[in-house]
XYZ file of C-alpha atoms in Angstrom:
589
model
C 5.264 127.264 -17.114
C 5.086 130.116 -14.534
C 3.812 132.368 -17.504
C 1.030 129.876 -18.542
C -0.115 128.735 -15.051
C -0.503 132.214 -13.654
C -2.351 133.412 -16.963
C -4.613 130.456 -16.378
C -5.434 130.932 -12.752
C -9.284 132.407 -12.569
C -9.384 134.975 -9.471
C -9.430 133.242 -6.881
C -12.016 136.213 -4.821
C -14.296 135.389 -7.213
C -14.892 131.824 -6.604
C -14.009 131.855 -3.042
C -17.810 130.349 -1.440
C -16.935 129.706 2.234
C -18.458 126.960 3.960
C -18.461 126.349 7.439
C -18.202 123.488 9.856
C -16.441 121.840 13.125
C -13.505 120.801 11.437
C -9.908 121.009 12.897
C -6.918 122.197 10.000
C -5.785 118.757 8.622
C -3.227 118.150 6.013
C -3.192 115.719 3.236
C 0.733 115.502 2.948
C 1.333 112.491 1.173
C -0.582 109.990 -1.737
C -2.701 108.151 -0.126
C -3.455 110.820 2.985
C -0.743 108.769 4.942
C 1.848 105.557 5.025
C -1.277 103.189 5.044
C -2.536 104.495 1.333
C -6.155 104.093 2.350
C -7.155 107.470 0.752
C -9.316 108.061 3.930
C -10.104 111.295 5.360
C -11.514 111.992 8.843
C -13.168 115.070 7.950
C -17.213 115.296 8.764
C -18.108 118.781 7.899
C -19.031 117.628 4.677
C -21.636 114.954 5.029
C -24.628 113.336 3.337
C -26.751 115.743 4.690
C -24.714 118.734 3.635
C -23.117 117.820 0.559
C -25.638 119.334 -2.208
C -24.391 122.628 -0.747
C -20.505 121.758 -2.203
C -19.547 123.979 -4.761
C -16.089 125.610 -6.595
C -13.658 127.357 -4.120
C -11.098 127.685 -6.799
C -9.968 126.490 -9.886
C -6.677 126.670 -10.958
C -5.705 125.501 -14.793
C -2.194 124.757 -15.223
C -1.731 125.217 -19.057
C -0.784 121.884 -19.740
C -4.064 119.828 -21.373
C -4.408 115.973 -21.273
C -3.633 113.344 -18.912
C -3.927 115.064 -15.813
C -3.822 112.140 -13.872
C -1.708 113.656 -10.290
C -3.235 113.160 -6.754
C -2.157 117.044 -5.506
C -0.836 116.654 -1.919
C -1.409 119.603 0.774
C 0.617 120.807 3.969
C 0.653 123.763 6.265
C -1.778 125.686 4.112
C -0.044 124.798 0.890
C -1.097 122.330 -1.681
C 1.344 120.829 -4.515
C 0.628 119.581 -7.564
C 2.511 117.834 -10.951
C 1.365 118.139 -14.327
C 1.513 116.225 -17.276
C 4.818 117.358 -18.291
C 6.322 117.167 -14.693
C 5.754 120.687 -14.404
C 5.294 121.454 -9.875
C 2.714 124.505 -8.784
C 2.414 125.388 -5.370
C -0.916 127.431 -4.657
C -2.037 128.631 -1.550
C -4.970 125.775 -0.293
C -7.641 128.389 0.721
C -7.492 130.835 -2.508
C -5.578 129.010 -5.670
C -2.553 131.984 -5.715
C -0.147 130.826 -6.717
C 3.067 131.038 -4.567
C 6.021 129.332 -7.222
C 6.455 127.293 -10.188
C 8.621 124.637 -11.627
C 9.082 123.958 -14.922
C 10.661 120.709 -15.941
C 12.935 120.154 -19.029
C 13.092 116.732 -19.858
C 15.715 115.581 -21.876
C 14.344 113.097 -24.135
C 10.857 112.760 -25.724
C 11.152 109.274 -25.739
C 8.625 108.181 -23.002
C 6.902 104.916 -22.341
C 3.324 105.685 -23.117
C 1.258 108.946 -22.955
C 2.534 111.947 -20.888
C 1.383 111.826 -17.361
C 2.630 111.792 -14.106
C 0.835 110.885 -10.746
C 1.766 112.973 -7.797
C 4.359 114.265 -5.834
C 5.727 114.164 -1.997
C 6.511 116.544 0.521
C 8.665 116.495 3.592
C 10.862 118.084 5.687
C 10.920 120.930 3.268
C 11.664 119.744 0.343
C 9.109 118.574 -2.851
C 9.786 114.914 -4.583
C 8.702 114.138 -7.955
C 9.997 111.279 -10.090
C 9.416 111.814 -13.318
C 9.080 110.671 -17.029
C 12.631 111.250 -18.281
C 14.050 108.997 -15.499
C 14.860 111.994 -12.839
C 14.091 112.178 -9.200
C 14.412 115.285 -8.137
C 13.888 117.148 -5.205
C 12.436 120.949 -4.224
C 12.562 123.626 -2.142
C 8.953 123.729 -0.334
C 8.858 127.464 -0.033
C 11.059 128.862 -3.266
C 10.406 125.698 -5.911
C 14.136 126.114 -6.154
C 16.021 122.146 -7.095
C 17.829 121.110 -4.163
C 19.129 117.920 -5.781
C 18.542 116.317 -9.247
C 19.107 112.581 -9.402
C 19.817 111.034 -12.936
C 17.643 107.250 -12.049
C 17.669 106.436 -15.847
C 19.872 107.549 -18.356
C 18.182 108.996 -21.967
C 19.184 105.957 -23.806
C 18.291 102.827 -21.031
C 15.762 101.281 -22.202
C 15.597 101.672 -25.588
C 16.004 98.990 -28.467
C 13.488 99.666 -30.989
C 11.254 102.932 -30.896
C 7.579 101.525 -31.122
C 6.713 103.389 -34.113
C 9.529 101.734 -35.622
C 7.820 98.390 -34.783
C 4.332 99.174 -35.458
C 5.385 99.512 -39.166
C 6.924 96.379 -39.506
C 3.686 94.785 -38.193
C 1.537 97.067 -39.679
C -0.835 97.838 -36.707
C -1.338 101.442 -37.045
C -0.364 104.351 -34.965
C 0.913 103.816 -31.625
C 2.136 105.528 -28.390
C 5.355 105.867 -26.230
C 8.784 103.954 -27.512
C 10.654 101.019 -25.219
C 12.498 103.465 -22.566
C 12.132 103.127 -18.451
C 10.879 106.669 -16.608
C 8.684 107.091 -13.666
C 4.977 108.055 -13.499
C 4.312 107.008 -9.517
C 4.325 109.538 -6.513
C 7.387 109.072 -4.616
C 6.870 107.552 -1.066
C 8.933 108.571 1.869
C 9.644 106.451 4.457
C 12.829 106.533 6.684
C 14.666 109.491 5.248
C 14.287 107.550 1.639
C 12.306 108.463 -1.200
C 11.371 105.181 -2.980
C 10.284 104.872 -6.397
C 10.045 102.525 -9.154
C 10.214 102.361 -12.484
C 7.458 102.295 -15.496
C 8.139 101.027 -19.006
C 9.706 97.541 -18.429
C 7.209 95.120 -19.537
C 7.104 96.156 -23.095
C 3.908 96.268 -25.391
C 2.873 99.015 -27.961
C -0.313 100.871 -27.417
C -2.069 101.020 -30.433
C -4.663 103.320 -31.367
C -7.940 103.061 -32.410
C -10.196 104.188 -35.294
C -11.281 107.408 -33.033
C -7.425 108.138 -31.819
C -8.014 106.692 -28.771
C -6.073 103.875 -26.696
C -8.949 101.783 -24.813
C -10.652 100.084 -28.145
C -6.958 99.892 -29.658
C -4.651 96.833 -29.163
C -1.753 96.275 -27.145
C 0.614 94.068 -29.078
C 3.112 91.795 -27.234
C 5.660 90.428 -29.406
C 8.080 87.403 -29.424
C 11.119 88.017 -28.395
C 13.855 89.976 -26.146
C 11.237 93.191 -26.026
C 11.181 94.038 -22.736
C 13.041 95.793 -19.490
C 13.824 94.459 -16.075
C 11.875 96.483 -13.733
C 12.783 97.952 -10.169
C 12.055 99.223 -7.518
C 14.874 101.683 -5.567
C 15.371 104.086 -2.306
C 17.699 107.499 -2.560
C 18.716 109.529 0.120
C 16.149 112.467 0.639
C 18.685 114.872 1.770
C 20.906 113.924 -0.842
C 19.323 112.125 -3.548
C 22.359 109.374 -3.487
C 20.998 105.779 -4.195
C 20.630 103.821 -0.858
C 19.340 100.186 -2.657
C 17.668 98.704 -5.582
C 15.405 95.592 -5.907
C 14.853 94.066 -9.150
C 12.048 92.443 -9.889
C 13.383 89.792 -12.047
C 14.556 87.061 -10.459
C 18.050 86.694 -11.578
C 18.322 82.588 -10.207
C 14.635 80.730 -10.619
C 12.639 82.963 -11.978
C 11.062 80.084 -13.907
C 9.652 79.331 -10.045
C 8.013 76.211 -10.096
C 5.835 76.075 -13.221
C 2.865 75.804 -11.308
C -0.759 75.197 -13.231
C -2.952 76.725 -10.785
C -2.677 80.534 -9.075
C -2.253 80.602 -5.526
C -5.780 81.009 -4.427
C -7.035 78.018 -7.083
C -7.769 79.087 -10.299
C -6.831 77.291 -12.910
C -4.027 78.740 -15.218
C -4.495 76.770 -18.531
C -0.883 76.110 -19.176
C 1.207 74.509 -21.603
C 3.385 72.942 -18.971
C 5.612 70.655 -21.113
C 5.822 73.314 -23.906
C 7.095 75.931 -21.782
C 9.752 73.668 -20.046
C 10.716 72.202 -23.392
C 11.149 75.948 -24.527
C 13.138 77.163 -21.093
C 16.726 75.991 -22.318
C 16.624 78.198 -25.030
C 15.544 81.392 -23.088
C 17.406 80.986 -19.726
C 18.345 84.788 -19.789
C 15.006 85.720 -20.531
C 14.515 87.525 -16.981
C 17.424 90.333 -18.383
C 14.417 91.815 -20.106
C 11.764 90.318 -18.081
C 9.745 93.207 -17.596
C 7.716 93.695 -14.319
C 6.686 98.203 -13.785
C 5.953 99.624 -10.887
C 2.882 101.651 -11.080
C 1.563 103.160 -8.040
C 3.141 103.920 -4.307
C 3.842 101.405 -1.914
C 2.354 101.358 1.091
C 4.789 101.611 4.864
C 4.216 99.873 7.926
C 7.249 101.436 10.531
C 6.524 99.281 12.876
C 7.551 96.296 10.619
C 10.338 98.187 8.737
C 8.314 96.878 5.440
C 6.868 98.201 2.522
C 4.819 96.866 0.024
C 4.403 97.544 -3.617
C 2.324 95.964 -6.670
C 4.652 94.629 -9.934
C 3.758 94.581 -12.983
C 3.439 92.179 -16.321
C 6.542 90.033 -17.781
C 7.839 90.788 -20.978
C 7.261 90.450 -23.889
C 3.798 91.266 -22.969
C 0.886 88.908 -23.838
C 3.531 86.381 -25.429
C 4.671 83.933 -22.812
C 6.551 81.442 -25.041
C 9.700 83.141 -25.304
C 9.932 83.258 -21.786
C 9.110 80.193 -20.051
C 8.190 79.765 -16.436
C 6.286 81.509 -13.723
C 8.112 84.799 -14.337
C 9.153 85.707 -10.666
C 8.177 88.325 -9.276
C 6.225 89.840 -11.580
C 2.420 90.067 -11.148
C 3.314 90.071 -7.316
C 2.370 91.834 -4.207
C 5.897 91.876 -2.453
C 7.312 92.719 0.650
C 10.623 93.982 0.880
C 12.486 95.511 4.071
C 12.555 99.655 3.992
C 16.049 99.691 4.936
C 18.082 97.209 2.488
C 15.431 96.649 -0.420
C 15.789 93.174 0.354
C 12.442 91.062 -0.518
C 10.190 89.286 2.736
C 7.983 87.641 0.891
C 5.523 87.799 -2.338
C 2.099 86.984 -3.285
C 2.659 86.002 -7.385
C -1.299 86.842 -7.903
C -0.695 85.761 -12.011
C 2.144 82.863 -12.717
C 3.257 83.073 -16.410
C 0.524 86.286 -16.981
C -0.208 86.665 -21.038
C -3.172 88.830 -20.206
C -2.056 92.223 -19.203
C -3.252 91.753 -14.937
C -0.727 94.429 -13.350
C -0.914 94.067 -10.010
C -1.204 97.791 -10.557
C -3.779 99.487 -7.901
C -1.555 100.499 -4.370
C -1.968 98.366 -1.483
C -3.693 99.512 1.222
C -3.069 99.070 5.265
C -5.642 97.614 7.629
C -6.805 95.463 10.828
C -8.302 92.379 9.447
C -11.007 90.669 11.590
C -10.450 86.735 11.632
C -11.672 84.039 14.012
C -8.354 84.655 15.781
C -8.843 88.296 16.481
C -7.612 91.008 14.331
C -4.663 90.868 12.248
C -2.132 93.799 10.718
C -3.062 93.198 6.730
C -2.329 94.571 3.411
C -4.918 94.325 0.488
C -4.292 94.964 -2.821
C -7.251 95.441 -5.292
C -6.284 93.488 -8.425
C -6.793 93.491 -12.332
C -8.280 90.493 -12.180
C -11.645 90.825 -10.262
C -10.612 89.989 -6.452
C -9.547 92.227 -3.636
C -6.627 90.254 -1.689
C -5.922 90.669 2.026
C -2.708 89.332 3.563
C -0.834 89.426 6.683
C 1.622 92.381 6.612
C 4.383 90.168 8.331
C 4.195 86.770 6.039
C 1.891 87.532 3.400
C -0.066 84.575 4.053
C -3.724 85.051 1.897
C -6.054 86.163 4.830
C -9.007 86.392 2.446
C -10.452 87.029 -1.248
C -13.438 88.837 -1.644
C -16.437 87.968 -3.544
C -15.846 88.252 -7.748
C -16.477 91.638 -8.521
C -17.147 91.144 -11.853
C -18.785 88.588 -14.106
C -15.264 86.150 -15.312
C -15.453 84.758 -18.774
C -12.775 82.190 -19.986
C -10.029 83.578 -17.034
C -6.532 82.423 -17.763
C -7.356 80.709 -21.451
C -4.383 81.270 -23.436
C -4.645 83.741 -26.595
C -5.205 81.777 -30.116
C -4.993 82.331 -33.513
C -8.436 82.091 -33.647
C -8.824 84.235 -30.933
C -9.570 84.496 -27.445
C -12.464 86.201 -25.427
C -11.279 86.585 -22.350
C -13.117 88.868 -19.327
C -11.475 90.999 -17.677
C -9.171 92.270 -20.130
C -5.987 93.998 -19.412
C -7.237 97.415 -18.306
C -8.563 95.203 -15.884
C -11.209 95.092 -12.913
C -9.325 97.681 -11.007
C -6.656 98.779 -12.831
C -3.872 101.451 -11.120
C -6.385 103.350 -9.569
C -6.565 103.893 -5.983
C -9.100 102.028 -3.219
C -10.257 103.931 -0.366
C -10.908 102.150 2.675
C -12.806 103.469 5.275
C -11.331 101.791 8.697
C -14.726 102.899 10.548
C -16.594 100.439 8.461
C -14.517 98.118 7.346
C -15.619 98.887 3.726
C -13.310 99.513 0.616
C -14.651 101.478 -2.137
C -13.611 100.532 -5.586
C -13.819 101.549 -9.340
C -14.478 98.499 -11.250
C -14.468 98.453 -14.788
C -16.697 95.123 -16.717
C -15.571 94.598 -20.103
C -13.951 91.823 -22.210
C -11.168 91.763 -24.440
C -10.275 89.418 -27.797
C -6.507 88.189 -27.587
C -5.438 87.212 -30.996
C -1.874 85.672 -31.669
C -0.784 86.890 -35.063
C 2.147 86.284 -37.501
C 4.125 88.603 -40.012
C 5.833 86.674 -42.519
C 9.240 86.831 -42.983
C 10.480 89.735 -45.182
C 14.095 88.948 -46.916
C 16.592 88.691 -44.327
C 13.815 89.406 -41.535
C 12.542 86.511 -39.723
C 8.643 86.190 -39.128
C 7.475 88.154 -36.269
C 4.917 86.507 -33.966
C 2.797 88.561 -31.411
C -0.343 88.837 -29.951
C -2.482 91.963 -29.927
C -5.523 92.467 -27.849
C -8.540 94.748 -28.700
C -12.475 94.994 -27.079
C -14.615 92.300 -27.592
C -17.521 93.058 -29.816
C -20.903 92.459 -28.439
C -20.118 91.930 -24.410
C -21.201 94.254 -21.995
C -18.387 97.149 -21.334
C -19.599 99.793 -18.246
C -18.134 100.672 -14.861
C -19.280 100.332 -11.421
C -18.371 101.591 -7.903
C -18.591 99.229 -5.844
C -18.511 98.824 -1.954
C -16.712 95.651 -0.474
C -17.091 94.599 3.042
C -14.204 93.389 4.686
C -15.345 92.997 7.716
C -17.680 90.276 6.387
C -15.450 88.048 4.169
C -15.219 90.395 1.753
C -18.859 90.201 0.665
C -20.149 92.864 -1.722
C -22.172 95.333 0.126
C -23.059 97.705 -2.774
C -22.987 97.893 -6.505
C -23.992 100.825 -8.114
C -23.411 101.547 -12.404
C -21.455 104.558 -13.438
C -22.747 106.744 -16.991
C -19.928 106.494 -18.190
C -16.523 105.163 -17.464
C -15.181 105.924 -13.818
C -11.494 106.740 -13.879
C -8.921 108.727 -11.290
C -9.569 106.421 -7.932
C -11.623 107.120 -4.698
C -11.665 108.813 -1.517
C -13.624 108.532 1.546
C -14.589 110.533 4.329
C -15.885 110.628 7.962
C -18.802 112.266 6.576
C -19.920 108.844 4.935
C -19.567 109.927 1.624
C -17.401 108.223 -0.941
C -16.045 110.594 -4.111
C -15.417 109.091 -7.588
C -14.785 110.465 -10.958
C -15.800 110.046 -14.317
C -14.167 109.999 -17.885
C -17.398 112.804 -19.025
C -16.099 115.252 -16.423
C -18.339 114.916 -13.472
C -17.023 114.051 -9.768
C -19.759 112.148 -7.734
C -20.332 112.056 -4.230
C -22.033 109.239 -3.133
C -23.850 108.050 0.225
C -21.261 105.282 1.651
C -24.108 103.303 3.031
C -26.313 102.790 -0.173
C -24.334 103.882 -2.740
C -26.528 106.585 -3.841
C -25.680 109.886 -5.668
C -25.807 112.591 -4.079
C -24.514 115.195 -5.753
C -22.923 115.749 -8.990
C -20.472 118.344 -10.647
C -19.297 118.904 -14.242
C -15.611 119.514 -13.803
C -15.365 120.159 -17.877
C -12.464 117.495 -18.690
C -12.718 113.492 -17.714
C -11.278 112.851 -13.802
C -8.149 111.583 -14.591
C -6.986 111.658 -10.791
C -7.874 110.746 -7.261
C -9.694 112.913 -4.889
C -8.449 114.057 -1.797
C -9.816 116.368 0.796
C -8.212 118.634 3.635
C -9.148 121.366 6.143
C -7.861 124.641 6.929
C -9.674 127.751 9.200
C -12.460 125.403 9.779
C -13.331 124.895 6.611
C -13.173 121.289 4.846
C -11.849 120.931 1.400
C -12.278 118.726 -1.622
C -9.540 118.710 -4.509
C -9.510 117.046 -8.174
C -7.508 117.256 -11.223
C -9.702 117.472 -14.196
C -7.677 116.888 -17.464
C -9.461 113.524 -19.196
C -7.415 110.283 -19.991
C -5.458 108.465 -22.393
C -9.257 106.530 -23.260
C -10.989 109.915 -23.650
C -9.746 110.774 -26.968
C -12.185 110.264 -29.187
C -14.592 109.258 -26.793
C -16.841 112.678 -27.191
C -15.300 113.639 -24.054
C -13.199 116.470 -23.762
C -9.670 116.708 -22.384
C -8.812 119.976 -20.032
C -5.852 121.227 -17.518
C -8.219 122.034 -14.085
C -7.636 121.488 -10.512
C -10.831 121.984 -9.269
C -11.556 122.429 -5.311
C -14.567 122.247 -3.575
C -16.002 123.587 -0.046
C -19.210 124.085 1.373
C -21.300 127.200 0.450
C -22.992 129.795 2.875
């Protein structure tokens, strides 16, 4: 990797346009900018008034093309960044040298989905990266050298049947990944543990479509024991020693209490007495009841807690073979920093067959009530709401407006077919929501689209029994574009802003003193955009789809903006390149 990453870096002298402004060196040091993951920046050097002037620092192209999805981190004048492949640079933040290299060898190609990997932490001197082969290792901030490598996940866990394996027994075409656990979250630190959770539990295959690409494709959920149990654990950072895991499975009641209506109202369309009927037969359906971990929890140290989004039950999409509400997956939860132990959870989808992750990281705030202001948590979801909840009980403090337009929510997939909006990439899928705490606004990517869920059947085949399962795909003839949109939660969570993207926005958002608000999109270009109105105001073509979140940091007086540039698993095909960048930004003269 060394090899490929240095022959790849442009000169950095070359590129180097200083900019100049009142801006004190700040760090970026962790996902998120800090504990309260509210991708925030207090820099004003670049503002509305400056920004057209923003143009390429440096570059730096890491060799490794597609996916590119990490949010680099940066502290004391060095900034970190994970590739594809797991592969660590360290560059120096004002020119793009590069000062060491990693280079990961996984040991197993069998990963759960396509290749990427979101980010890594720093502290105390040491590097963090969990990564796709089920390692969480740790490095030397100044050599690169591994201090400790923790096995999390064997080669083999995980695995039953390899999804290509499946895909020709039901004849769906080509697909991506195979059933195995591995990690594609940045690791969070928080009280000398470095907590991460797993991806690849709640088993579906990702099917391609016609132009090799994954968003028009299906994924198939099928009937069945398919599936993981997720979780969630903390390992010494000194050491890399497991300290606790949570599963997110509940091992006693995780049928809950069969409830036909989601906690904020909405009707879930249920098969009550089928499902119950049906629960004898699958009691041990929560050893493989799915429920990833996505994206980085957020930390509140004054309440020892942190809090983390779970993901869909398994088998995806097909909720008969597992009857119930499926705790605690589709949940914001709450569990205690120090034992793992769970404080309470928000279950935002009972018995989900749709795909709704609760996928995009929570985010810390003061909520404004009648009462006076409260310490809350919101969490952006798949399905079209932002939630805000007390930190300490998790009580629902407020849902904002719809952000999108809902068609047929909840209805259960049919033979027939079912158009149901959003689908399961979702309103706001794992991307990140900046919140501005100045203005009480959050800053989202939304994506509008629906999605057909079809339950199918392949017959049975000699001593094969039939195989049921449902596979999604895009609904023909509904409206499919993104938006970023600006939600005011200062004001009951009423939309302030909507503005429509060219094409589709992807990587997450960050926001700045400077009232701008940065956001990428799958044809290459990063927009800034005035946080007031909404309006672009300036644009640059990056040459690959954003496939990360932006961040932005200060050194020497000079403010920073940083962006991996490498597409996305829905840009193949699309017309839209793929690329291996890390583009950064600063003012011109």
């Amino acid at each position: 990797m060394a090899r490929r990453i240095t022959r790849g870096l442009l000169a950095a002298s070359s590129l180097a346009l200083w900019g100049f402004g009142p801006c004190a060196a700040q760090d970026w040091p962790m996902f998120g900018g800090d504990h309260t993951n509210r991708h925030f920046s207090a820099l004003s050097a670049i503002d509305a008034g400056n920004v057209a002037r923003l143009r390429p620092a440096w570059i730096f192209q890491t060799g490794i093309t597609g996916y590119f999805q990490a949010e680099p981190v940066m502290v004391d004048g060095t900034l970190y960044v994970s590739t594809t492949q797991n592969h660590v640079a360290a560059l120096d933040a004002r020119t793009g040298a590069v000062r060491w290299t990693y280079t990961h060898k996984a040991r197993t190609e069998k990963i759960f989905g396509p290749p990427s990997n979101r980010g890594v932490a720093v502290s105390d001197g040491l590097v963090f990266e969990a990564t796709m082969d089920g390692r969480v290792i740790a490095l030397d901030t100044k050599t690169g050298r591994v201090v400790w490598d923790h096995e999390a996940v064997r080669p083999e866990e995980g695995e039953s049947e390899t999804a290509s394996a499946l895909a020709d027994k039901l004849g769906v075409g080509t697909v991506q990944g195979s059933s195995r656990l591995g990690f594609k979250m940045p690791p969070l630190v928080a009280d000398g543990l470095v907590i991460v959770g797993v991806a690849g539990a709640g088993y579906g295959l990702h099917v391609e479509d016609e132009k090799g690409g994954l968003d028009g494709g299906a994924v198939v959920g099928i009937e069945g024991g398919y599936g993981r149990r997720g979780w969630l654990a903390a390992y010494d950072a000194k050491t890399g020693a497991e300290r606790w895991r949570w599963y997110v499975t509940k091992a006693d009641g995780w049928e809950g209490e069969f409830v036909d209506k989601t906690p904020d109202g909405v009707p879930l369309h249920r098969d009550i007495a089928a499902e119950r009927a049906a629960a004898p037969a699958h009691r041990d359906a929560w050893k493989v009841g799915g429920g990833s971990l996505w994206m980085t929890p957020a930390y509140d140290p004054d309440l020892g807690l942190i809090y983390v989004g779970t993901g869909n039950p398994a088998p995806q999409n097909f909720g008969l073979s597992r009857p119930g509400d499926n705790l605690y997956t589709m949940s914001l939860v709450a569990l205690d920093v120090k034992t793992g132990q769970l404080r309470w959870y928000y279950q935002q989808v009972p018995h989900d067959e749709w795909g709704y992750d609760v996928a995009s990281p929570p985010f810390l705030l003061d909520q404004a009530t009648p009462q006076g202001p409260v310490k809350a948590v919101a969490q952006a979801s798949k399905t079209g709401w932002l939630y805000v909840h007390d930190r300490a009980n998790g009580q629902l403090l407020t849902r904002s407006a719809p952000l999108i337009e809902h068609k047929n929510l909840y209805a259960p997939p049919t033979a027939a077919g079912t158009v149901v909006s959003p689908g399961p990439l979702g309103a706001i899928s794992w991307h990140p929501v900046a919140y501005d705490p100045t203005a009480a606004t959050a800053y989202a990517q939304v994506r509008h689209g629906a999605t057909t869920y079809r339950v199918k059947t392949v017959p049975a085949s000699g001593d094969r029994p039939a195989i049921r399962y449902t596979e999604t795909g895009e609904a023909k003839g509904e409206p499919s574009f993104s938006t970023l949109t600006a939600i005011d939660l200062g004001g009951g969570g009423a939309i302030k802003w909507s503005v429509k993207a060219g094409s589709r926005l992807s990587g997450g958002t960050l926001a700045t003193a400077g009232g701008l608000v940065f956001s990428g999109e799958e044809d290459g270009h990063l927009d800034a955009h005035d946080a007031k109105t909404g309006a672009v105001l300036w644009r640059f073509q990056c040459g690959a789809g954003i496939g990360g979140p932006p961040i932005s940091y200060a050194l020497d007086g000079r403010q920073y903006v940083a962006v991996a540039a490498g597409g996305a698993s829905f840009t193949k095909g699309s017309g839209f390149g793929t690329g291996d960048a890390l583009v950064v930004f600063t003012l011109s003269e």
